[in-house]
mmCIF file of C-alpha atoms in Angstrom:
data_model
loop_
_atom_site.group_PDB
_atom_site.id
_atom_site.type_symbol
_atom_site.label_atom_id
_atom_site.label_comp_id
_atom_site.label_asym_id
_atom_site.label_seq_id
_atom_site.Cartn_x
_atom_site.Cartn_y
_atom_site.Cartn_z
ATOM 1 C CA UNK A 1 -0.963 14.477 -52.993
ATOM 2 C CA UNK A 2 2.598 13.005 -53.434
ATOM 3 C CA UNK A 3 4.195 11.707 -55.958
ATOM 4 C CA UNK A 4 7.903 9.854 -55.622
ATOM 5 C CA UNK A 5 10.144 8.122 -57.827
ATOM 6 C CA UNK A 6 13.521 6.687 -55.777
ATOM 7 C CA UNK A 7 16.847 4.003 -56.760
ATOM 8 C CA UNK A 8 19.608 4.100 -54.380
ATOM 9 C CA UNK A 9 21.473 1.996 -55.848
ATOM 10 C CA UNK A 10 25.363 1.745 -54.761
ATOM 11 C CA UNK A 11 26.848 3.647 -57.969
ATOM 12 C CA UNK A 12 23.898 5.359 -59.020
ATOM 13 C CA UNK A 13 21.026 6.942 -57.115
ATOM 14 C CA UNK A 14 17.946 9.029 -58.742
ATOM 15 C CA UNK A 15 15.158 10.695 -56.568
ATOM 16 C CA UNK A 16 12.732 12.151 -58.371
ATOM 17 C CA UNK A 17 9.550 14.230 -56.184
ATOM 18 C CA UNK A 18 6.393 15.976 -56.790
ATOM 19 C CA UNK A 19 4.097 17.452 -53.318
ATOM 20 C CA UNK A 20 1.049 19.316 -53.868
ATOM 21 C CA UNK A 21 -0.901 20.961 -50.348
ATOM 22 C CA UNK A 22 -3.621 23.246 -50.956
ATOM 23 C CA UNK A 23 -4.429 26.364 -48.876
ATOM 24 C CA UNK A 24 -7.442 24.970 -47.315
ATOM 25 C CA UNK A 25 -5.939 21.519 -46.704
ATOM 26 C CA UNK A 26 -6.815 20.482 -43.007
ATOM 27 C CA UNK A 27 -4.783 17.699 -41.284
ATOM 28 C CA UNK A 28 -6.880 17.382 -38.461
ATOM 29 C CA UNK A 29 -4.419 15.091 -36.663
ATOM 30 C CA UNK A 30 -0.484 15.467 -37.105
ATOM 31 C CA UNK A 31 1.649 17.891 -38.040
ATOM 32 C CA UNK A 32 1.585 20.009 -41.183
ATOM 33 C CA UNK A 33 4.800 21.707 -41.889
ATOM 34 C CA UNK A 34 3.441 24.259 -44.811
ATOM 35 C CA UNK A 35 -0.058 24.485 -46.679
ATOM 36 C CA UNK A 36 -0.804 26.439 -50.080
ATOM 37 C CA UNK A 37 2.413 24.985 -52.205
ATOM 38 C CA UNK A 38 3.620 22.923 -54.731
ATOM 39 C CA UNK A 39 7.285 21.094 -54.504
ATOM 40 C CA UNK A 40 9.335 19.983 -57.348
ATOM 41 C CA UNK A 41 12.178 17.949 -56.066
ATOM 42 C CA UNK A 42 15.187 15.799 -58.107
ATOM 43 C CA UNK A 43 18.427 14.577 -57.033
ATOM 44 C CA UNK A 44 20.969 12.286 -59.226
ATOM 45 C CA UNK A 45 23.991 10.702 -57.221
ATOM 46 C CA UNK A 46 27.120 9.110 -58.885
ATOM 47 C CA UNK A 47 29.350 7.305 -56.397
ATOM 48 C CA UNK A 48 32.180 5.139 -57.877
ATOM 49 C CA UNK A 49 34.644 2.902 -55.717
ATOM 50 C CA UNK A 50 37.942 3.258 -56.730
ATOM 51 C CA UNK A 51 39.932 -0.248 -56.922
ATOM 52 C CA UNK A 52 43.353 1.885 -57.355
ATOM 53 C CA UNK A 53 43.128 4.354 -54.235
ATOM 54 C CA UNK A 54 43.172 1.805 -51.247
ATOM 55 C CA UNK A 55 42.052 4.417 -48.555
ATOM 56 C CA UNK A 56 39.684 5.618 -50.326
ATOM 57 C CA UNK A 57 35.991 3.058 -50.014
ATOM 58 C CA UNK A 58 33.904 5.498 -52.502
ATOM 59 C CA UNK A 59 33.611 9.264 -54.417
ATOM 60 C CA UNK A 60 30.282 10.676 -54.631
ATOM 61 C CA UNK A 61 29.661 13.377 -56.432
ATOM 62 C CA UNK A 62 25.519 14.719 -55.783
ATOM 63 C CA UNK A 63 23.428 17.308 -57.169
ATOM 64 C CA UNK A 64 19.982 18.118 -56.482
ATOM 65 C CA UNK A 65 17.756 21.240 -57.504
ATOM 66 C CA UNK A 66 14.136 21.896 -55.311
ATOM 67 C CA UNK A 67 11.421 24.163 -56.746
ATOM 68 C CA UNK A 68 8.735 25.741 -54.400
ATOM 69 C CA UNK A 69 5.574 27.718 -55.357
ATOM 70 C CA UNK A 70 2.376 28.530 -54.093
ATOM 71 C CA UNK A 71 -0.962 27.517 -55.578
ATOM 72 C CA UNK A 72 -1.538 30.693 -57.447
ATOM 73 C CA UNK A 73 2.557 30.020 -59.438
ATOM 74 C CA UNK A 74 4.734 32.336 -57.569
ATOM 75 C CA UNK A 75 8.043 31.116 -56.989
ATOM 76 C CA UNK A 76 8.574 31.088 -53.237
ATOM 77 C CA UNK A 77 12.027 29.004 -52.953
ATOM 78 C CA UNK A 78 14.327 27.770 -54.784
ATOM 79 C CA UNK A 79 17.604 25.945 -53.765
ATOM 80 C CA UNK A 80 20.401 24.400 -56.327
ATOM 81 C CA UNK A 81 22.758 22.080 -54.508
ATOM 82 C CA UNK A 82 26.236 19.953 -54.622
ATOM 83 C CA UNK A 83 28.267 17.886 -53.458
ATOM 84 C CA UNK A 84 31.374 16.352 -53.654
ATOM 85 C CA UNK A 85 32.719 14.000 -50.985
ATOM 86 C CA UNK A 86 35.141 11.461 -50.449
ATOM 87 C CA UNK A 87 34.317 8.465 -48.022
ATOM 88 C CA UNK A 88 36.964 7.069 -46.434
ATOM 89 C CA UNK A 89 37.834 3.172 -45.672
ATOM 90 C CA UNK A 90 38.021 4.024 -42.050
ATOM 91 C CA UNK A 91 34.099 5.291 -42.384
ATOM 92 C CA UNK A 92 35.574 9.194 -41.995
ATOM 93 C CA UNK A 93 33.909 11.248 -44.349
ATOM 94 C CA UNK A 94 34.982 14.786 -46.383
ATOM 95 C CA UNK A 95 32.784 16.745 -47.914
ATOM 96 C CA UNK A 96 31.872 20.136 -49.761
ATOM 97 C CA UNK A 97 28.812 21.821 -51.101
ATOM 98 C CA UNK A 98 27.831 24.494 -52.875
ATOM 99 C CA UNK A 99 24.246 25.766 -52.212
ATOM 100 C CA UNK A 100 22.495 28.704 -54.529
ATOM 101 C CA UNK A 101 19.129 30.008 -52.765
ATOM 102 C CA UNK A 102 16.330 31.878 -53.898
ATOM 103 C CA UNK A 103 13.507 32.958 -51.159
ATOM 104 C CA UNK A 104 10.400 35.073 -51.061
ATOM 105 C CA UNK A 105 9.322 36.984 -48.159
ATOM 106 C CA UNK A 106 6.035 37.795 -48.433
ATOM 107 C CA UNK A 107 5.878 39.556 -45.049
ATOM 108 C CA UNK A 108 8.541 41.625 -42.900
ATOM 109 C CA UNK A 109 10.518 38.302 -41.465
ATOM 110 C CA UNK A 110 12.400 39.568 -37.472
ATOM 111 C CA UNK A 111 15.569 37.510 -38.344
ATOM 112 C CA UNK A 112 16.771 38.489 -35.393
ATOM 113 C CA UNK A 113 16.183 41.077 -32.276
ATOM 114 C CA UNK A 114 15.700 43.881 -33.643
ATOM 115 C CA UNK A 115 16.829 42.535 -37.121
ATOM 116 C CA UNK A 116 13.817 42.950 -39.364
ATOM 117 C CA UNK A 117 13.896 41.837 -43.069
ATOM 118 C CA UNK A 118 11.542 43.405 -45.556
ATOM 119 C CA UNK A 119 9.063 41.589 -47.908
ATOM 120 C CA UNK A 120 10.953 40.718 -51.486
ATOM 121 C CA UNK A 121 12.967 38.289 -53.501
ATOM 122 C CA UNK A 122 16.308 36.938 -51.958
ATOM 123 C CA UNK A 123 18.913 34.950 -53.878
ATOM 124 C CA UNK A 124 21.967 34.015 -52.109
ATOM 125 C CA UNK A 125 24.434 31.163 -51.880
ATOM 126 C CA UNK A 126 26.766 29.415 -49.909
ATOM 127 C CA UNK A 127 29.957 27.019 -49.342
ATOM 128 C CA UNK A 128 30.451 24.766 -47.073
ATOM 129 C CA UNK A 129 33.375 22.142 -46.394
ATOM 130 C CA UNK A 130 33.347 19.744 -43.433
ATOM 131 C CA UNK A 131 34.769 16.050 -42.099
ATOM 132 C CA UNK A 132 32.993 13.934 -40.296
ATOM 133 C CA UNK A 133 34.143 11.316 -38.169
ATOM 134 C CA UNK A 134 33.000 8.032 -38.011
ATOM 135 C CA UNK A 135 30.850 6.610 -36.147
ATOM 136 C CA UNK A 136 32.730 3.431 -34.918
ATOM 137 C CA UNK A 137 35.138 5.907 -33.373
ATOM 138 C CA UNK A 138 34.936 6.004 -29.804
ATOM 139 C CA UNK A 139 34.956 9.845 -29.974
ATOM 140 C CA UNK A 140 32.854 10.963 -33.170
ATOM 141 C CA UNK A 141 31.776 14.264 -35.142
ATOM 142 C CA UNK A 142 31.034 16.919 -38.238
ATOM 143 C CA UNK A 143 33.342 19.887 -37.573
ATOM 144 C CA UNK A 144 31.887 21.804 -40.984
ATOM 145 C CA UNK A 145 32.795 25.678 -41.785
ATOM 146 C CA UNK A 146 30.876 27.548 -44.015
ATOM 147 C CA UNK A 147 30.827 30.950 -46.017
ATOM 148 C CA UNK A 148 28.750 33.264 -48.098
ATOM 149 C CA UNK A 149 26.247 35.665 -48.986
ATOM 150 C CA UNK A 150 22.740 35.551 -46.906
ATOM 151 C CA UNK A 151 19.747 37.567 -48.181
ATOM 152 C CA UNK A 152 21.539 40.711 -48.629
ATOM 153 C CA UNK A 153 24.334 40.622 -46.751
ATOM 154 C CA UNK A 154 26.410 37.660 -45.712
ATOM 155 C CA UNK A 155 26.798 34.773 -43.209
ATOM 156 C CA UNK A 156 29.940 33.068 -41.525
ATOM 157 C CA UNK A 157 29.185 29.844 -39.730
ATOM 158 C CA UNK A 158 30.942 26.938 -38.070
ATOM 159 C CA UNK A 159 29.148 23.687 -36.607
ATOM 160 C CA UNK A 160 30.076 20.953 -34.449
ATOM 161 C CA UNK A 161 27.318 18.357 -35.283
ATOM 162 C CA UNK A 162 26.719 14.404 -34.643
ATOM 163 C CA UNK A 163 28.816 14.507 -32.113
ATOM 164 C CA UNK A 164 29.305 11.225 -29.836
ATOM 165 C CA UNK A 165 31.502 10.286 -26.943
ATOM 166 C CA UNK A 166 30.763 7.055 -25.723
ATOM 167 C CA UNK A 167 32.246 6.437 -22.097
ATOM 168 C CA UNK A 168 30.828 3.101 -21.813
ATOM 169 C CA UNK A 169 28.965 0.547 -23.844
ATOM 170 C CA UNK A 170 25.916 1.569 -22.318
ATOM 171 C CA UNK A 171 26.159 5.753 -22.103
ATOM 172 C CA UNK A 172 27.124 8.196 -24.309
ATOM 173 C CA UNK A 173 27.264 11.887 -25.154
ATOM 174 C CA UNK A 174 25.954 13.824 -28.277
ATOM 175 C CA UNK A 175 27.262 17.227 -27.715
ATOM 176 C CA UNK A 176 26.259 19.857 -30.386
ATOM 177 C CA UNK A 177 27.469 23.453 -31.204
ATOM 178 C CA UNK A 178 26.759 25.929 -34.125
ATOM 179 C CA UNK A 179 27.982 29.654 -34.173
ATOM 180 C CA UNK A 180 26.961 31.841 -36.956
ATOM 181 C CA UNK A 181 28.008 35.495 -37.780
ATOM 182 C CA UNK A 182 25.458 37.590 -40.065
ATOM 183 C CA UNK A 183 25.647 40.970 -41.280
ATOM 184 C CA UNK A 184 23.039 42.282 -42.964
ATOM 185 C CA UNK A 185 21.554 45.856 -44.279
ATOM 186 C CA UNK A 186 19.589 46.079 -41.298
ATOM 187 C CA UNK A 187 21.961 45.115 -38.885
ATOM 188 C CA UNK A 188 24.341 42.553 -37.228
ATOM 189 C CA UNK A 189 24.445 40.031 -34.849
ATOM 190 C CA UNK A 190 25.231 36.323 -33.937
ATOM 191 C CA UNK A 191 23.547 33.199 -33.461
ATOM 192 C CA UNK A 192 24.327 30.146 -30.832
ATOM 193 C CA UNK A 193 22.968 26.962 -31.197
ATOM 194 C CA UNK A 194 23.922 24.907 -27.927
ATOM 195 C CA UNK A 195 22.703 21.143 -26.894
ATOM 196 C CA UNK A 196 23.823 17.905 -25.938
ATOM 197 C CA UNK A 197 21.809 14.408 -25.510
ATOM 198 C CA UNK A 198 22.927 11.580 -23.401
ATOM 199 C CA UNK A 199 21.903 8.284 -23.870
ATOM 200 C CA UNK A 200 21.397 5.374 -21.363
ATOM 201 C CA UNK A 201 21.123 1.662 -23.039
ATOM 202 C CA UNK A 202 19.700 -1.124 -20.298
ATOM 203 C CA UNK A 203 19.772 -3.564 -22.921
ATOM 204 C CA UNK A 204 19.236 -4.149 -27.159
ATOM 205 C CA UNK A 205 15.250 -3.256 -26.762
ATOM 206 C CA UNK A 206 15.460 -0.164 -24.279
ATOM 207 C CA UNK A 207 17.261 3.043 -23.454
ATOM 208 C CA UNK A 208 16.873 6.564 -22.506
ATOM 209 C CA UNK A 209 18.028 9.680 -23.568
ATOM 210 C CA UNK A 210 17.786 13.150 -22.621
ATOM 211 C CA UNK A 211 18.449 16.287 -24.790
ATOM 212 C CA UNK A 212 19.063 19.872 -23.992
ATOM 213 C CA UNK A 213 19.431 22.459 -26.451
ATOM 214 C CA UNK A 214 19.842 26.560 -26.312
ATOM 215 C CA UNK A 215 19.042 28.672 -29.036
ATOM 216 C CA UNK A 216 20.458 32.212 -28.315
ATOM 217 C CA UNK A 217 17.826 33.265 -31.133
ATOM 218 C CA UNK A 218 15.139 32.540 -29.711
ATOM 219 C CA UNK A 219 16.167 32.562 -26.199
ATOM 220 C CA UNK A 220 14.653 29.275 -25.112
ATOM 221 C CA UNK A 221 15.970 26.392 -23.287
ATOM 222 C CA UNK A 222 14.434 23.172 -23.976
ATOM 223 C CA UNK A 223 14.932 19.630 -22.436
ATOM 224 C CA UNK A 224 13.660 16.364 -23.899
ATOM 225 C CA UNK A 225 13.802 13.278 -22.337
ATOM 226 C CA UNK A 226 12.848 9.835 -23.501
ATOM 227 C CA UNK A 227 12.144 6.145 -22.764
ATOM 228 C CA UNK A 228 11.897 3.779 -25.810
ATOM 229 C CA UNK A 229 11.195 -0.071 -24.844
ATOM 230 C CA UNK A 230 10.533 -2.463 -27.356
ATOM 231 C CA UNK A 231 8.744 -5.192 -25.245
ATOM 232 C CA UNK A 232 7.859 -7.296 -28.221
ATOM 233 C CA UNK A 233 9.589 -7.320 -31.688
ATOM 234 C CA UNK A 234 7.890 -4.446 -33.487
ATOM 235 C CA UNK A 235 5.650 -3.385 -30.394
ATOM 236 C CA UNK A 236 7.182 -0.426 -28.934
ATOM 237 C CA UNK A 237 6.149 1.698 -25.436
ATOM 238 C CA UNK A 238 7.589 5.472 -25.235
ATOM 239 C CA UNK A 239 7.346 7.804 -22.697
ATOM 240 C CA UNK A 240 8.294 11.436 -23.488
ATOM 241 C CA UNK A 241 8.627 14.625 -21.110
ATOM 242 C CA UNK A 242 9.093 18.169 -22.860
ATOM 243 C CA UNK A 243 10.121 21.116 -21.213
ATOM 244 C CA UNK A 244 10.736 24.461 -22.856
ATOM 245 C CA UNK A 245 11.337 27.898 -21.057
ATOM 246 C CA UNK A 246 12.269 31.426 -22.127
ATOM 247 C CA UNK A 247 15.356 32.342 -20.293
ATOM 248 C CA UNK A 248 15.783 36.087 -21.963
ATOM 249 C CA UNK A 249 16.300 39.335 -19.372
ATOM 250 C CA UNK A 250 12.770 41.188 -19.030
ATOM 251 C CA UNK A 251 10.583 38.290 -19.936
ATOM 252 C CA UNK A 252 7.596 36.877 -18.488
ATOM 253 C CA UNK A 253 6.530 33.758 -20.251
ATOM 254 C CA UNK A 254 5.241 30.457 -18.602
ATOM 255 C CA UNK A 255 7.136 27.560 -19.317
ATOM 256 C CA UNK A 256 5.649 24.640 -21.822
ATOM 257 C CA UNK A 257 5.384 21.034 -20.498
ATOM 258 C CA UNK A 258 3.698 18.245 -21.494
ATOM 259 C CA UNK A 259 4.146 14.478 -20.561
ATOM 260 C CA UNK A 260 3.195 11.801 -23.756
ATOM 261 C CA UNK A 261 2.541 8.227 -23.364
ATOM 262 C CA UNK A 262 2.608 6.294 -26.596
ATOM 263 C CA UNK A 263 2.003 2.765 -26.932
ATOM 264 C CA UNK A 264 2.023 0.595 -30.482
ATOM 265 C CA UNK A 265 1.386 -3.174 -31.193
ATOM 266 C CA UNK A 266 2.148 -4.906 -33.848
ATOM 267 C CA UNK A 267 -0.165 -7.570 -35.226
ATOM 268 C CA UNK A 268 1.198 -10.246 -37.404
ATOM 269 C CA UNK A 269 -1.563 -12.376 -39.190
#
């Protein structure tokens, strides 16, 4: 069961959250992202306009504090979380957060290759600053650095994310790139996150875009390409191909493919 609780109103916002999935809960159809847990969730936003700082359209200041256990009360994860950031009347947007992370491994957990973490309680936090660019820019982006500790060692990262160059009204580029350097007890190493999607519009009701996207962590390349048409208000046809392959030296795996057809109708009464 869920329960939720949500205002987002513009100076105030409240989000309140309670999940529940037992450990012999089935979905049968769909996708289950974690069984055997309960989730406590609240967040409280306060986001003033100021009439005296004419560049400036709003403050927000955000905190938010998630609570994970299993079934049986043992604390799994627990993250603590704010934000300050500063939106801009030309829609760019600053930003920084502070993040404080507690996590339970209740198996060894191979981080990395060769990189194994053993079973315990981890508490760790983070900061992160970034600006984003908006998205009415013709060339648009979060360029974000971060810092801090990571299980028990630390973790040095830097992101280019939400990228978009459009060179036409019709086609544009998402490009997206995140580095992160990790040293830990066990070991070292660094992680590359790589991808870009391009996107085709024929007109307001279709268009089709195609991602690629390297993880040097898990050494797979992966390619996803999509047709969305909208050939009645609220009826929607979608064609998807998926293609993922392991591209790391000494491996034999078979690639994954699969082709989806998905076709919805809506009925008004």
């Amino acid at each position: 069961y869920r329960t939720q609780l949500e205002y987002t109103g513009d100076r105030y916002g409240v989000e309140v959250e309670h999940l529940a999935v037992g450990d012999q809960f089935n979905p049968e159809v769909g996708f289950l992202r974690r069984r055997d847990i309960r989730r406590s969730f609240g967040k409280m936003r306060f986001s003033p306009r100021p009439r005296s700082i004419d560049w400036v359209r709003r403050f927000s200041w955000t905190g938010s504090l998630a609570y994970v256990e299993n079934m049986a009360g043992r604390l799994d994860t627990r993250e603590r979380a704010g934000e300050f950031a500063i939106e801009l009347q030309n829609s760019d947007r600053a930003y920084a957060t502070y993040t404080d992370t507690y996590e339970f491994l209740p198996r060894p957990f191979d981080i990395a290759q060769n990189v194994q973490l053993p079973v315990g309680g981890y508490e760790y936090n983070n900061v992160k600053a970034g600006y984003e660019l908006g998205q009415n820019r013709r060339i648009a982006g979060n360029l974000a650095a971060e810092f801090g500790t990571f299980y028990n060692g630390t973790k040095t990262g830097f992101s280019v994310s939400r990228g978009r160059t459009a060179i036409s009204p019709q086609l544009a580029f998402e490009p997206t790139y995140t580095v992160n350097w990790v040293d830990l007890d066990q070991g070292s190493f660094t992680t590359h996150l790589i991808g870009t999607r391009a996107i085709y519009t024929m007109n307001p009701r279709m268009f089709v875009s195609a991602l690629v996207q390297y993880s040097s962590t898990s050494g797979l390349v992966g390619a996803n390409v999509r047709l969305r048409w909208e050939y009645r208000p609220g009826s929607e046809l979608f064609i998807v191909y998926n293609d993922e392959q392991d591209v790391r030296d000494g491996r034999s795996v078979a690639p994954v493919r699969s082709f989806i057809i998905k076709v919805n109708r809506l009925f008004r009464m």
